[in-house]
GROMACS .gro file of C-alpha atoms in nm:
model
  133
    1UNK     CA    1   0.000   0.000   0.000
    2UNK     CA    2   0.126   0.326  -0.099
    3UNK     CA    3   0.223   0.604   0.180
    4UNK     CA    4   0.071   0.944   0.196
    5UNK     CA    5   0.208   1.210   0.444
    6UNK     CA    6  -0.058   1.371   0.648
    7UNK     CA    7  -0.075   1.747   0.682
    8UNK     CA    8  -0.145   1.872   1.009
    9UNK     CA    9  -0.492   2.016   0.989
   10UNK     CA   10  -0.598   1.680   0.831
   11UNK     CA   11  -0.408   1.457   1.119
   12UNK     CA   12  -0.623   1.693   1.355
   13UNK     CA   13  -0.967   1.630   1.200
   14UNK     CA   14  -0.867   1.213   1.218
   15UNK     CA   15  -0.796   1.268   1.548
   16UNK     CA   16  -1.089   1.457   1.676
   17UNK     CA   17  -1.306   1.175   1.493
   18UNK     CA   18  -1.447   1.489   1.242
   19UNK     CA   19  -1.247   1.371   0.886
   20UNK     CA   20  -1.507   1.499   0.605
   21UNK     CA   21  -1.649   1.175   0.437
   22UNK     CA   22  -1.468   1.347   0.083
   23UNK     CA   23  -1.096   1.328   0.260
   24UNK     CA   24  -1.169   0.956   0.413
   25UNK     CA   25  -1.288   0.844   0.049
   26UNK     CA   26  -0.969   1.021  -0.052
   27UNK     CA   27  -0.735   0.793   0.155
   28UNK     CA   28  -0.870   0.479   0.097
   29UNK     CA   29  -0.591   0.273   0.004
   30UNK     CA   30  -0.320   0.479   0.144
   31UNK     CA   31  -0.103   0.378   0.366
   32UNK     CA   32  -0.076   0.732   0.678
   33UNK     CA   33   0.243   0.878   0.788
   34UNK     CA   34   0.317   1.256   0.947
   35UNK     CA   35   0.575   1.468   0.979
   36UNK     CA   36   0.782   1.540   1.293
   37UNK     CA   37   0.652   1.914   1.205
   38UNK     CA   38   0.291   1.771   1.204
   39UNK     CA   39   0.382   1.564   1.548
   40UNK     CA   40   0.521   1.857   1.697
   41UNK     CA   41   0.235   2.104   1.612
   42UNK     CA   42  -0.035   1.838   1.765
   43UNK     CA   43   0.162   1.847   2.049
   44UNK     CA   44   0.157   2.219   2.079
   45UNK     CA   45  -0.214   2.286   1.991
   46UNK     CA   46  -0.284   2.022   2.309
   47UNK     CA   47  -0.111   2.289   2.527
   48UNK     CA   48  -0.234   2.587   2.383
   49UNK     CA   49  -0.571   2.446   2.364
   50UNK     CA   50  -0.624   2.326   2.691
   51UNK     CA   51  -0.743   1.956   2.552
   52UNK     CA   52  -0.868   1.732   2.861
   53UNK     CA   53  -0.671   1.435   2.970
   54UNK     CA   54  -0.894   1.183   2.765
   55UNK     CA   55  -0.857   1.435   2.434
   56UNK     CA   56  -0.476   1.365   2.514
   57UNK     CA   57  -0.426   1.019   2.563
   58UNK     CA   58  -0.656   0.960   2.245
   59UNK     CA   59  -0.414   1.195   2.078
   60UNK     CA   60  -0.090   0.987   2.215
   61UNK     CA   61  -0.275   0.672   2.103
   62UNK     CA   62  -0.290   0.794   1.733
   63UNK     CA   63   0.072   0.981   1.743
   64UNK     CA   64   0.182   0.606   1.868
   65UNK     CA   65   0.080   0.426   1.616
   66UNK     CA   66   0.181   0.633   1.307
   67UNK     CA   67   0.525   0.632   1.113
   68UNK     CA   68   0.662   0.939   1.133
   69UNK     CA   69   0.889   1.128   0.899
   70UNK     CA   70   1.207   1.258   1.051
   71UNK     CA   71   1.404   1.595   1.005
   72UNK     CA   72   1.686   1.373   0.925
   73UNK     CA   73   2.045   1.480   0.699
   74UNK     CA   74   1.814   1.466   0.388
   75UNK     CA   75   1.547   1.621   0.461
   76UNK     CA   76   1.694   1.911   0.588
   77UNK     CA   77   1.925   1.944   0.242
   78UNK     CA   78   1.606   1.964   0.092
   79UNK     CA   79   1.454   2.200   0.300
   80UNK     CA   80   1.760   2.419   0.270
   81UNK     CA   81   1.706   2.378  -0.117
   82UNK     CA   82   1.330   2.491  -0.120
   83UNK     CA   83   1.402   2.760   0.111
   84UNK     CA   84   1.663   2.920  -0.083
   85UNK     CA   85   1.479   2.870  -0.417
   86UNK     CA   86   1.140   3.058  -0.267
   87UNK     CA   87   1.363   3.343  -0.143
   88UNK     CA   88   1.523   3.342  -0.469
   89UNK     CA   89   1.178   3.354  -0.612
   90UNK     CA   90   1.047   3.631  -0.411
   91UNK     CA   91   0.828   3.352  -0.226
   92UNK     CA   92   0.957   3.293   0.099
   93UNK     CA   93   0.724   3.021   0.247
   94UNK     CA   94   0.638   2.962   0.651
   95UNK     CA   95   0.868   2.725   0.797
   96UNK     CA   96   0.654   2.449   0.898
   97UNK     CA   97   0.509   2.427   0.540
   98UNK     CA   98   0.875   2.418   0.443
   99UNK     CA   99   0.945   2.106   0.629
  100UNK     CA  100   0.689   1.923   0.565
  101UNK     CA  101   0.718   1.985   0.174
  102UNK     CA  102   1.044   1.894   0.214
  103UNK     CA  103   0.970   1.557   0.402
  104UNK     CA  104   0.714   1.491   0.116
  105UNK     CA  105   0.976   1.562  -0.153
  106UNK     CA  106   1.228   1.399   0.004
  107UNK     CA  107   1.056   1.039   0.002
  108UNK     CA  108   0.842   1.141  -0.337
  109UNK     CA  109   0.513   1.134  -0.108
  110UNK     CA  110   0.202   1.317  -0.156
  111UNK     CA  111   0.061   1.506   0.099
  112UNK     CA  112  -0.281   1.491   0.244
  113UNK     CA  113  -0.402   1.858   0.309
  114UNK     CA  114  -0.716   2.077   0.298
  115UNK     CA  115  -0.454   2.413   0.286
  116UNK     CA  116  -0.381   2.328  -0.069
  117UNK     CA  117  -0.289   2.687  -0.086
  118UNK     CA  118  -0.007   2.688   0.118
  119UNK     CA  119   0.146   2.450  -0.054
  120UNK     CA  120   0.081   2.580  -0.394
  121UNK     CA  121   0.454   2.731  -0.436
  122UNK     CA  122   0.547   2.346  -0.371
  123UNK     CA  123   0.303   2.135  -0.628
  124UNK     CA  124   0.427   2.429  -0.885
  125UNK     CA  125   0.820   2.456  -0.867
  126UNK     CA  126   0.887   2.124  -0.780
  127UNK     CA  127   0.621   1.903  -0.819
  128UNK     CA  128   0.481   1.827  -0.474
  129UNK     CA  129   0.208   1.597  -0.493
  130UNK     CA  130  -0.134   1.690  -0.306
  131UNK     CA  131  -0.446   1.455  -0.201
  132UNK     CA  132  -0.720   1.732  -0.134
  133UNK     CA  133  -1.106   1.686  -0.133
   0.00000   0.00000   0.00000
């Protein structure tokens, strides 16, 4: 079964049990993964968001059980290389988005997201791949 990288706001929606039936058709098939960016920024929004202790553990019993991409030697050349070609290009892109692109690219994954905008920059300069719904 193929991999697909899950963006953060998608990992969120799986996670709070709310996935639109249009994304769930969409991943049929595919095999999840997430980012360290996407881990870390779950982890975050818990704190910042006050979740209850049985919204957290159901969180740590998802983050368990998924492969997740790390900011390893490779992925950061990569991320080096997309960050220098967007300020190049007068695009500068946010940071997270960076990483994860670059995670995606990386391992020649597509990326589950509903903010197919902010990766737009990506799928056009160098061809990021993007399940949407």
């Amino acid at each position: 079964m193929p991999a697909v990288v899950l963006d953060s706001d998608v990992s969120s929606l799986i996670v709070k049990g709310k996935l639109p039936p249009p994304m769930a058709a969409r991943l049929v098939g595919w095999e999840p993964c997430i980012t360290f960016v996407t881990y870390g920024e779950l982890t975050q929004w818990v704190r910042l968001r006050l979740w209850g202790t049985r919204r957290q553990a159901t969180l740590a019993a998802w983050l368990s059980a998924q492969p997740v991409i790390n900011g390893d030697a490779d992925v950061a050349t990569v991320w080096g290389q997309l960050s220098a070609r967007a300020v190049q290009d007068g695009r500068p892109r946010p940071t997270n988005d960076s990483w994860i692109a670059a995670c995606c690219l990386t391992y020649g994954l597509p990326l589950a997201t509903f903010n197919v905008k902010d990766f737009a920059y990506y799928v056009d300069h160098h061809g990021l791949r993007v399940l949407s719904a």
